[in-house]
């Protein structure tokens, strides 16, 4: 049996499992997936691990909250294969995604601050104006293109009550006025922020009636908190990953 050159400590699968509240099968699965380095074997075929494996497990478990299971596993596999640049690229991608999510949140806040109540107008007057001047607004294709989504997505949002375009009386086409475009933008931004359609609908209803940021303050605070927690998780994961890389360097 080859012992760890630094401490001579040998660890059983159950030792790693108990330290992190995992099952021994999970430890074996992590090794099989390349998340942990290959274990040494006793003459009788039993797995034995070292502090290096313990460091790999700590790094992986710390990476998961910030990067997600799939990306964390890919980072660990890359490290264990010696592809450090690839591992760091994956780390960079998660940080870039977090930055993009922060920009999305800021865009939502900017859009909400620009909202103003739209006073109701007389339906008859609207119909007369539309008949005289044609559809004032934008059609589904151009709006979908501006948002970077498919027209089918806008139709789904309409069924969910997120947008309420009128129909052009001559062509029957959907026509999105300024308020509809605003609602579609908000729906798009909130979807990017991880909100479900059934969560977005009442928020947009509140925005339509209140015309400002206040109805969404609780949701926005929660969104800020989740992004901050993810940022902290990325830092924690980076620290444990760095510690694992140092263990590998010392071992080599």
mmCIF file with all atom_site columns, C-alpha atoms in Angstrom, residues 57-240:
data_model
loop_
_atom_site.group_PDB
_atom_site.id
_atom_site.type_symbol
_atom_site.label_atom_id
_atom_site.label_alt_id
_atom_site.label_comp_id
_atom_site.label_asym_id
_atom_site.label_entity_id
_atom_site.label_seq_id
_atom_site.pdbx_PDB_ins_code
_atom_site.Cartn_x
_atom_site.Cartn_y
_atom_site.Cartn_z
_atom_site.occupancy
_atom_site.B_iso_or_equiv
_atom_site.pdbx_formal_charge
_atom_site.auth_seq_id
_atom_site.auth_comp_id
_atom_site.auth_asym_id
_atom_site.auth_atom_id
_atom_site.pdbx_PDB_model_num
ATOM 1   C CA . UNK A 1 57  ? -13.856 16.177 -2.044  1.00 0.00 ? 57  UNK A CA 1
ATOM 2   C CA . UNK A 1 58  ? -13.803 19.431 -0.072  1.00 0.00 ? 58  UNK A CA 1
ATOM 3   C CA . UNK A 1 59  ? -13.095 21.369 -3.258  1.00 0.00 ? 59  UNK A CA 1
ATOM 4   C CA . UNK A 1 60  ? -15.899 19.701 -5.182  1.00 0.00 ? 60  UNK A CA 1
ATOM 5   C CA . UNK A 1 61  ? -18.494 20.166 -2.468  1.00 0.00 ? 61  UNK A CA 1
ATOM 6   C CA . UNK A 1 62  ? -17.479 23.827 -2.109  1.00 0.00 ? 62  UNK A CA 1
ATOM 7   C CA . UNK A 1 63  ? -17.713 24.385 -5.869  1.00 0.00 ? 63  UNK A CA 1
ATOM 8   C CA . UNK A 1 64  ? -21.224 22.982 -6.259  1.00 0.00 ? 64  UNK A CA 1
ATOM 9   C CA . UNK A 1 65  ? -23.210 25.857 -4.646  1.00 0.00 ? 65  UNK A CA 1
ATOM 10  C CA . UNK A 1 66  ? -21.656 28.495 -6.906  1.00 0.00 ? 66  UNK A CA 1
ATOM 11  C CA . UNK A 1 67  ? -21.157 26.548 -10.131 1.00 0.00 ? 67  UNK A CA 1
ATOM 12  C CA . UNK A 1 68  ? -23.767 23.813 -10.008 1.00 0.00 ? 68  UNK A CA 1
ATOM 13  C CA . UNK A 1 69  ? -23.099 20.081 -9.917  1.00 0.00 ? 69  UNK A CA 1
ATOM 14  C CA . UNK A 1 70  ? -22.316 19.625 -13.604 1.00 0.00 ? 70  UNK A CA 1
ATOM 15  C CA . UNK A 1 71  ? -19.810 22.468 -13.897 1.00 0.00 ? 71  UNK A CA 1
ATOM 16  C CA . UNK A 1 72  ? -18.206 21.626 -10.541 1.00 0.00 ? 72  UNK A CA 1
ATOM 17  C CA . UNK A 1 73  ? -17.718 18.044 -11.701 1.00 0.00 ? 73  UNK A CA 1
ATOM 18  C CA . UNK A 1 74  ? -16.202 19.254 -14.987 1.00 0.00 ? 74  UNK A CA 1
ATOM 19  C CA . UNK A 1 75  ? -13.795 21.520 -13.098 1.00 0.00 ? 75  UNK A CA 1
ATOM 20  C CA . UNK A 1 76  ? -12.624 18.661 -10.885 1.00 0.00 ? 76  UNK A CA 1
ATOM 21  C CA . UNK A 1 77  ? -12.233 16.265 -13.792 1.00 0.00 ? 77  UNK A CA 1
ATOM 22  C CA . UNK A 1 78  ? -10.137 18.819 -15.652 1.00 0.00 ? 78  UNK A CA 1
ATOM 23  C CA . UNK A 1 79  ? -7.903  19.355 -12.608 1.00 0.00 ? 79  UNK A CA 1
ATOM 24  C CA . UNK A 1 80  ? -7.454  15.622 -12.027 1.00 0.00 ? 80  UNK A CA 1
ATOM 25  C CA . UNK A 1 81  ? -6.515  15.170 -15.679 1.00 0.00 ? 81  UNK A CA 1
ATOM 26  C CA . UNK A 1 82  ? -3.916  17.931 -15.402 1.00 0.00 ? 82  UNK A CA 1
ATOM 27  C CA . UNK A 1 83  ? -5.900  20.314 -17.622 1.00 0.00 ? 83  UNK A CA 1
ATOM 28  C CA . UNK A 1 84  ? -5.614  23.258 -15.235 1.00 0.00 ? 84  UNK A CA 1
ATOM 29  C CA . UNK A 1 85  ? -6.245  25.909 -17.901 1.00 0.00 ? 85  UNK A CA 1
ATOM 30  C CA . UNK A 1 86  ? -9.528  24.221 -18.815 1.00 0.00 ? 86  UNK A CA 1
ATOM 31  C CA . UNK A 1 87  ? -10.558 24.098 -15.163 1.00 0.00 ? 87  UNK A CA 1
ATOM 32  C CA . UNK A 1 88  ? -9.829  27.798 -14.749 1.00 0.00 ? 88  UNK A CA 1
ATOM 33  C CA . UNK A 1 89  ? -11.719 28.595 -17.941 1.00 0.00 ? 89  UNK A CA 1
ATOM 34  C CA . UNK A 1 90  ? -14.793 26.894 -16.486 1.00 0.00 ? 90  UNK A CA 1
ATOM 35  C CA . UNK A 1 91  ? -14.381 28.925 -13.302 1.00 0.00 ? 91  UNK A CA 1
ATOM 36  C CA . UNK A 1 92  ? -14.157 32.097 -15.381 1.00 0.00 ? 92  UNK A CA 1
ATOM 37  C CA . UNK A 1 93  ? -17.352 31.185 -17.248 1.00 0.00 ? 93  UNK A CA 1
ATOM 38  C CA . UNK A 1 94  ? -19.312 30.949 -14.007 1.00 0.00 ? 94  UNK A CA 1
ATOM 39  C CA . UNK A 1 95  ? -18.026 34.339 -12.877 1.00 0.00 ? 95  UNK A CA 1
ATOM 40  C CA . UNK A 1 96  ? -18.933 35.800 -16.276 1.00 0.00 ? 96  UNK A CA 1
ATOM 41  C CA . UNK A 1 97  ? -22.440 34.342 -15.979 1.00 0.00 ? 97  UNK A CA 1
ATOM 42  C CA . UNK A 1 98  ? -22.832 35.868 -12.541 1.00 0.00 ? 98  UNK A CA 1
ATOM 43  C CA . UNK A 1 99  ? -21.764 39.242 -13.920 1.00 0.00 ? 99  UNK A CA 1
ATOM 44  C CA . UNK A 1 100 ? -24.290 38.862 -16.741 1.00 0.00 ? 100 UNK A CA 1
ATOM 45  C CA . UNK A 1 101 ? -27.005 38.016 -14.208 1.00 0.00 ? 101 UNK A CA 1
ATOM 46  C CA . UNK A 1 102 ? -26.135 41.150 -12.250 1.00 0.00 ? 102 UNK A CA 1
ATOM 47  C CA . UNK A 1 103 ? -26.425 43.191 -15.431 1.00 0.00 ? 103 UNK A CA 1
ATOM 48  C CA . UNK A 1 104 ? -29.816 41.585 -16.051 1.00 0.00 ? 104 UNK A CA 1
ATOM 49  C CA . UNK A 1 105 ? -30.974 42.592 -12.585 1.00 0.00 ? 105 UNK A CA 1
ATOM 50  C CA . UNK A 1 106 ? -29.780 46.150 -13.132 1.00 0.00 ? 106 UNK A CA 1
ATOM 51  C CA . UNK A 1 107 ? -31.613 46.219 -16.462 1.00 0.00 ? 107 UNK A CA 1
ATOM 52  C CA . UNK A 1 108 ? -34.825 45.128 -14.739 1.00 0.00 ? 108 UNK A CA 1
ATOM 53  C CA . UNK A 1 109 ? -34.401 47.844 -12.112 1.00 0.00 ? 109 UNK A CA 1
ATOM 54  C CA . UNK A 1 110 ? -33.739 50.477 -14.763 1.00 0.00 ? 110 UNK A CA 1
ATOM 55  C CA . UNK A 1 111 ? -36.787 49.369 -16.728 1.00 0.00 ? 111 UNK A CA 1
ATOM 56  C CA . UNK A 1 112 ? -38.984 49.507 -13.647 1.00 0.00 ? 112 UNK A CA 1
ATOM 57  C CA . UNK A 1 113 ? -37.753 52.955 -12.639 1.00 0.00 ? 113 UNK A CA 1
ATOM 58  C CA . UNK A 1 114 ? -38.764 54.234 -16.066 1.00 0.00 ? 114 UNK A CA 1
ATOM 59  C CA . UNK A 1 115 ? -42.307 52.947 -15.738 1.00 0.00 ? 115 UNK A CA 1
ATOM 60  C CA . UNK A 1 116 ? -45.162 55.392 -15.574 1.00 0.00 ? 116 UNK A CA 1
ATOM 61  C CA . UNK A 1 117 ? -48.831 54.676 -15.126 1.00 0.00 ? 117 UNK A CA 1
ATOM 62  C CA . UNK A 1 118 ? -50.661 54.456 -18.426 1.00 0.00 ? 118 UNK A CA 1
ATOM 63  C CA . UNK A 1 119 ? -54.012 56.216 -18.026 1.00 0.00 ? 119 UNK A CA 1
ATOM 64  C CA . UNK A 1 120 ? -56.949 54.274 -19.452 1.00 0.00 ? 120 UNK A CA 1
ATOM 65  C CA . UNK A 1 121 ? -58.405 55.676 -22.637 1.00 0.00 ? 121 UNK A CA 1
ATOM 66  C CA . UNK A 1 122 ? -61.789 55.365 -24.220 1.00 0.00 ? 122 UNK A CA 1
ATOM 67  C CA . UNK A 1 123 ? -62.101 52.130 -26.228 1.00 0.00 ? 123 UNK A CA 1
ATOM 68  C CA . UNK A 1 124 ? -64.164 53.882 -28.892 1.00 0.00 ? 124 UNK A CA 1
ATOM 69  C CA . UNK A 1 125 ? -61.531 56.564 -29.325 1.00 0.00 ? 125 UNK A CA 1
ATOM 70  C CA . UNK A 1 126 ? -58.832 53.933 -29.608 1.00 0.00 ? 126 UNK A CA 1
ATOM 71  C CA . UNK A 1 127 ? -60.752 52.050 -32.256 1.00 0.00 ? 127 UNK A CA 1
ATOM 72  C CA . UNK A 1 128 ? -61.388 55.235 -34.239 1.00 0.00 ? 128 UNK A CA 1
ATOM 73  C CA . UNK A 1 129 ? -57.713 56.233 -34.076 1.00 0.00 ? 129 UNK A CA 1
ATOM 74  C CA . UNK A 1 130 ? -56.611 52.780 -35.152 1.00 0.00 ? 130 UNK A CA 1
ATOM 75  C CA . UNK A 1 131 ? -59.024 52.838 -38.064 1.00 0.00 ? 131 UNK A CA 1
ATOM 76  C CA . UNK A 1 132 ? -57.671 56.212 -39.225 1.00 0.00 ? 132 UNK A CA 1
ATOM 77  C CA . UNK A 1 133 ? -53.949 55.649 -38.778 1.00 0.00 ? 133 UNK A CA 1
ATOM 78  C CA . UNK A 1 134 ? -53.488 51.894 -38.898 1.00 0.00 ? 134 UNK A CA 1
ATOM 79  C CA . UNK A 1 135 ? -51.816 49.801 -36.212 1.00 0.00 ? 135 UNK A CA 1
ATOM 80  C CA . UNK A 1 136 ? -49.682 51.969 -33.925 1.00 0.00 ? 136 UNK A CA 1
ATOM 81  C CA . UNK A 1 137 ? -47.150 49.663 -32.328 1.00 0.00 ? 137 UNK A CA 1
ATOM 82  C CA . UNK A 1 138 ? -45.085 46.673 -33.330 1.00 0.00 ? 138 UNK A CA 1
ATOM 83  C CA . UNK A 1 139 ? -45.930 43.210 -34.591 1.00 0.00 ? 139 UNK A CA 1
ATOM 84  C CA . UNK A 1 140 ? -44.938 39.925 -32.990 1.00 0.00 ? 140 UNK A CA 1
ATOM 85  C CA . UNK A 1 141 ? -41.987 39.172 -35.275 1.00 0.00 ? 141 UNK A CA 1
ATOM 86  C CA . UNK A 1 142 ? -40.100 42.444 -34.806 1.00 0.00 ? 142 UNK A CA 1
ATOM 87  C CA . UNK A 1 143 ? -40.740 42.427 -31.050 1.00 0.00 ? 143 UNK A CA 1
ATOM 88  C CA . UNK A 1 144 ? -39.501 38.858 -30.716 1.00 0.00 ? 144 UNK A CA 1
ATOM 89  C CA . UNK A 1 145 ? -36.408 39.827 -32.683 1.00 0.00 ? 145 UNK A CA 1
ATOM 90  C CA . UNK A 1 146 ? -35.712 42.799 -30.403 1.00 0.00 ? 146 UNK A CA 1
ATOM 91  C CA . UNK A 1 147 ? -35.921 40.570 -27.347 1.00 0.00 ? 147 UNK A CA 1
ATOM 92  C CA . UNK A 1 148 ? -33.965 37.685 -28.865 1.00 0.00 ? 148 UNK A CA 1
ATOM 93  C CA . UNK A 1 149 ? -36.809 35.196 -28.382 1.00 0.00 ? 149 UNK A CA 1
ATOM 94  C CA . UNK A 1 150 ? -39.170 33.253 -30.639 1.00 0.00 ? 150 UNK A CA 1
ATOM 95  C CA . UNK A 1 151 ? -42.633 34.535 -31.548 1.00 0.00 ? 151 UNK A CA 1
ATOM 96  C CA . UNK A 1 152 ? -44.016 31.345 -29.962 1.00 0.00 ? 152 UNK A CA 1
ATOM 97  C CA . UNK A 1 153 ? -42.614 32.536 -26.628 1.00 0.00 ? 153 UNK A CA 1
ATOM 98  C CA . UNK A 1 154 ? -44.602 35.769 -26.868 1.00 0.00 ? 154 UNK A CA 1
ATOM 99  C CA . UNK A 1 155 ? -47.732 33.764 -27.634 1.00 0.00 ? 155 UNK A CA 1
ATOM 100 C CA . UNK A 1 156 ? -47.070 31.631 -24.544 1.00 0.00 ? 156 UNK A CA 1
ATOM 101 C CA . UNK A 1 157 ? -46.643 34.789 -22.460 1.00 0.00 ? 157 UNK A CA 1
ATOM 102 C CA . UNK A 1 158 ? -49.925 36.098 -23.832 1.00 0.00 ? 158 UNK A CA 1
ATOM 103 C CA . UNK A 1 159 ? -51.735 32.923 -22.728 1.00 0.00 ? 159 UNK A CA 1
ATOM 104 C CA . UNK A 1 160 ? -50.149 33.352 -19.280 1.00 0.00 ? 160 UNK A CA 1
ATOM 105 C CA . UNK A 1 161 ? -51.418 36.931 -19.083 1.00 0.00 ? 161 UNK A CA 1
ATOM 106 C CA . UNK A 1 162 ? -47.984 38.561 -19.209 1.00 0.00 ? 162 UNK A CA 1
ATOM 107 C CA . UNK A 1 163 ? -48.746 40.566 -22.364 1.00 0.00 ? 163 UNK A CA 1
ATOM 108 C CA . UNK A 1 164 ? -52.092 41.601 -23.835 1.00 0.00 ? 164 UNK A CA 1
ATOM 109 C CA . UNK A 1 165 ? -51.646 42.773 -27.416 1.00 0.00 ? 165 UNK A CA 1
ATOM 110 C CA . UNK A 1 166 ? -54.656 43.990 -29.344 1.00 0.00 ? 166 UNK A CA 1
ATOM 111 C CA . UNK A 1 167 ? -55.591 42.697 -32.769 1.00 0.00 ? 167 UNK A CA 1
ATOM 112 C CA . UNK A 1 168 ? -55.443 44.850 -35.848 1.00 0.00 ? 168 UNK A CA 1
ATOM 113 C CA . UNK A 1 169 ? -59.082 44.998 -37.075 1.00 0.00 ? 169 UNK A CA 1
ATOM 114 C CA . UNK A 1 170 ? -58.055 44.736 -40.718 1.00 0.00 ? 170 UNK A CA 1
ATOM 115 C CA . UNK A 1 171 ? -55.456 41.946 -40.596 1.00 0.00 ? 171 UNK A CA 1
ATOM 116 C CA . UNK A 1 172 ? -56.091 40.222 -37.274 1.00 0.00 ? 172 UNK A CA 1
ATOM 117 C CA . UNK A 1 173 ? -52.378 40.472 -36.468 1.00 0.00 ? 173 UNK A CA 1
ATOM 118 C CA . UNK A 1 174 ? -51.243 41.040 -32.911 1.00 0.00 ? 174 UNK A CA 1
ATOM 119 C CA . UNK A 1 175 ? -50.166 44.634 -32.285 1.00 0.00 ? 175 UNK A CA 1
ATOM 120 C CA . UNK A 1 176 ? -47.999 45.449 -29.257 1.00 0.00 ? 176 UNK A CA 1
ATOM 121 C CA . UNK A 1 177 ? -48.228 49.029 -28.042 1.00 0.00 ? 177 UNK A CA 1
ATOM 122 C CA . UNK A 1 178 ? -45.722 50.754 -25.752 1.00 0.00 ? 178 UNK A CA 1
ATOM 123 C CA . UNK A 1 179 ? -47.173 49.227 -22.586 1.00 0.00 ? 179 UNK A CA 1
ATOM 124 C CA . UNK A 1 180 ? -47.128 45.743 -24.144 1.00 0.00 ? 180 UNK A CA 1
ATOM 125 C CA . UNK A 1 181 ? -43.485 46.164 -25.130 1.00 0.00 ? 181 UNK A CA 1
ATOM 126 C CA . UNK A 1 182 ? -42.699 47.245 -21.576 1.00 0.00 ? 182 UNK A CA 1
ATOM 127 C CA . UNK A 1 183 ? -44.452 44.183 -20.160 1.00 0.00 ? 183 UNK A CA 1
ATOM 128 C CA . UNK A 1 184 ? -42.672 41.895 -22.613 1.00 0.00 ? 184 UNK A CA 1
ATOM 129 C CA . UNK A 1 185 ? -39.303 43.370 -21.661 1.00 0.00 ? 185 UNK A CA 1
ATOM 130 C CA . UNK A 1 186 ? -40.047 42.889 -17.980 1.00 0.00 ? 186 UNK A CA 1
ATOM 131 C CA . UNK A 1 187 ? -41.194 39.317 -18.548 1.00 0.00 ? 187 UNK A CA 1
ATOM 132 C CA . UNK A 1 188 ? -38.032 38.603 -20.520 1.00 0.00 ? 188 UNK A CA 1
ATOM 133 C CA . UNK A 1 189 ? -35.765 40.059 -17.843 1.00 0.00 ? 189 UNK A CA 1
ATOM 134 C CA . UNK A 1 190 ? -37.560 38.282 -15.005 1.00 0.00 ? 190 UNK A CA 1
ATOM 135 C CA . UNK A 1 191 ? -37.409 34.972 -16.873 1.00 0.00 ? 191 UNK A CA 1
ATOM 136 C CA . UNK A 1 192 ? -33.666 35.455 -17.217 1.00 0.00 ? 192 UNK A CA 1
ATOM 137 C CA . UNK A 1 193 ? -33.592 36.085 -13.481 1.00 0.00 ? 193 UNK A CA 1
ATOM 138 C CA . UNK A 1 194 ? -35.042 32.629 -12.866 1.00 0.00 ? 194 UNK A CA 1
ATOM 139 C CA . UNK A 1 195 ? -38.686 33.504 -12.232 1.00 0.00 ? 195 UNK A CA 1
ATOM 140 C CA . UNK A 1 196 ? -41.497 31.214 -13.399 1.00 0.00 ? 196 UNK A CA 1
ATOM 141 C CA . UNK A 1 197 ? -44.399 32.454 -15.513 1.00 0.00 ? 197 UNK A CA 1
ATOM 142 C CA . UNK A 1 198 ? -46.830 32.008 -12.653 1.00 0.00 ? 198 UNK A CA 1
ATOM 143 C CA . UNK A 1 199 ? -44.567 34.166 -10.471 1.00 0.00 ? 199 UNK A CA 1
ATOM 144 C CA . UNK A 1 200 ? -44.194 36.864 -13.117 1.00 0.00 ? 200 UNK A CA 1
ATOM 145 C CA . UNK A 1 201 ? -47.893 37.334 -13.920 1.00 0.00 ? 201 UNK A CA 1
ATOM 146 C CA . UNK A 1 202 ? -48.920 38.877 -10.565 1.00 0.00 ? 202 UNK A CA 1
ATOM 147 C CA . UNK A 1 203 ? -45.827 41.077 -10.571 1.00 0.00 ? 203 UNK A CA 1
ATOM 148 C CA . UNK A 1 204 ? -46.676 42.496 -13.981 1.00 0.00 ? 204 UNK A CA 1
ATOM 149 C CA . UNK A 1 205 ? -50.277 43.001 -12.851 1.00 0.00 ? 205 UNK A CA 1
ATOM 150 C CA . UNK A 1 206 ? -48.972 45.040 -9.927  1.00 0.00 ? 206 UNK A CA 1
ATOM 151 C CA . UNK A 1 207 ? -46.687 47.049 -12.189 1.00 0.00 ? 207 UNK A CA 1
ATOM 152 C CA . UNK A 1 208 ? -49.579 47.813 -14.544 1.00 0.00 ? 208 UNK A CA 1
ATOM 153 C CA . UNK A 1 209 ? -51.716 49.146 -11.741 1.00 0.00 ? 209 UNK A CA 1
ATOM 154 C CA . UNK A 1 210 ? -49.028 50.839 -9.638  1.00 0.00 ? 210 UNK A CA 1
ATOM 155 C CA . UNK A 1 211 ? -46.671 51.929 -12.398 1.00 0.00 ? 211 UNK A CA 1
ATOM 156 C CA . UNK A 1 212 ? -43.469 51.797 -10.386 1.00 0.00 ? 212 UNK A CA 1
ATOM 157 C CA . UNK A 1 213 ? -40.750 49.840 -8.649  1.00 0.00 ? 213 UNK A CA 1
ATOM 158 C CA . UNK A 1 214 ? -42.428 49.396 -5.269  1.00 0.00 ? 214 UNK A CA 1
ATOM 159 C CA . UNK A 1 215 ? -44.493 46.293 -6.117  1.00 0.00 ? 215 UNK A CA 1
ATOM 160 C CA . UNK A 1 216 ? -41.324 44.425 -7.065  1.00 0.00 ? 216 UNK A CA 1
ATOM 161 C CA . UNK A 1 217 ? -39.085 45.563 -4.228  1.00 0.00 ? 217 UNK A CA 1
ATOM 162 C CA . UNK A 1 218 ? -39.380 42.284 -2.319  1.00 0.00 ? 218 UNK A CA 1
ATOM 163 C CA . UNK A 1 219 ? -38.628 40.216 -5.413  1.00 0.00 ? 219 UNK A CA 1
ATOM 164 C CA . UNK A 1 220 ? -35.689 42.431 -6.319  1.00 0.00 ? 220 UNK A CA 1
ATOM 165 C CA . UNK A 1 221 ? -34.251 42.213 -2.801  1.00 0.00 ? 221 UNK A CA 1
ATOM 166 C CA . UNK A 1 222 ? -34.524 38.432 -2.994  1.00 0.00 ? 222 UNK A CA 1
ATOM 167 C CA . UNK A 1 223 ? -32.826 38.460 -6.391  1.00 0.00 ? 223 UNK A CA 1
ATOM 168 C CA . UNK A 1 224 ? -29.988 40.613 -5.032  1.00 0.00 ? 224 UNK A CA 1
ATOM 169 C CA . UNK A 1 225 ? -29.599 38.246 -2.059  1.00 0.00 ? 225 UNK A CA 1
ATOM 170 C CA . UNK A 1 226 ? -29.408 35.192 -4.295  1.00 0.00 ? 226 UNK A CA 1
ATOM 171 C CA . UNK A 1 227 ? -26.762 36.778 -6.502  1.00 0.00 ? 227 UNK A CA 1
ATOM 172 C CA . UNK A 1 228 ? -24.738 37.821 -3.448  1.00 0.00 ? 228 UNK A CA 1
ATOM 173 C CA . UNK A 1 229 ? -24.970 34.314 -2.000  1.00 0.00 ? 229 UNK A CA 1
ATOM 174 C CA . UNK A 1 230 ? -23.792 32.870 -5.298  1.00 0.00 ? 230 UNK A CA 1
ATOM 175 C CA . UNK A 1 231 ? -20.886 35.317 -5.390  1.00 0.00 ? 231 UNK A CA 1
ATOM 176 C CA . UNK A 1 232 ? -19.825 34.267 -1.893  1.00 0.00 ? 232 UNK A CA 1
ATOM 177 C CA . UNK A 1 233 ? -20.183 30.615 -2.891  1.00 0.00 ? 233 UNK A CA 1
ATOM 178 C CA . UNK A 1 234 ? -17.888 31.200 -5.878  1.00 0.00 ? 234 UNK A CA 1
ATOM 179 C CA . UNK A 1 235 ? -15.282 32.696 -3.537  1.00 0.00 ? 235 UNK A CA 1
ATOM 180 C CA . UNK A 1 236 ? -15.544 29.762 -1.128  1.00 0.00 ? 236 UNK A CA 1
ATOM 181 C CA . UNK A 1 237 ? -15.234 27.304 -3.985  1.00 0.00 ? 237 UNK A CA 1
ATOM 182 C CA . UNK A 1 238 ? -12.218 29.132 -5.375  1.00 0.00 ? 238 UNK A CA 1
ATOM 183 C CA . UNK A 1 239 ? -10.462 28.988 -1.998  1.00 0.00 ? 239 UNK A CA 1
ATOM 184 C CA . UNK A 1 240 ? -11.006 25.235 -1.650  1.00 0.00 ? 240 UNK A CA 1
#
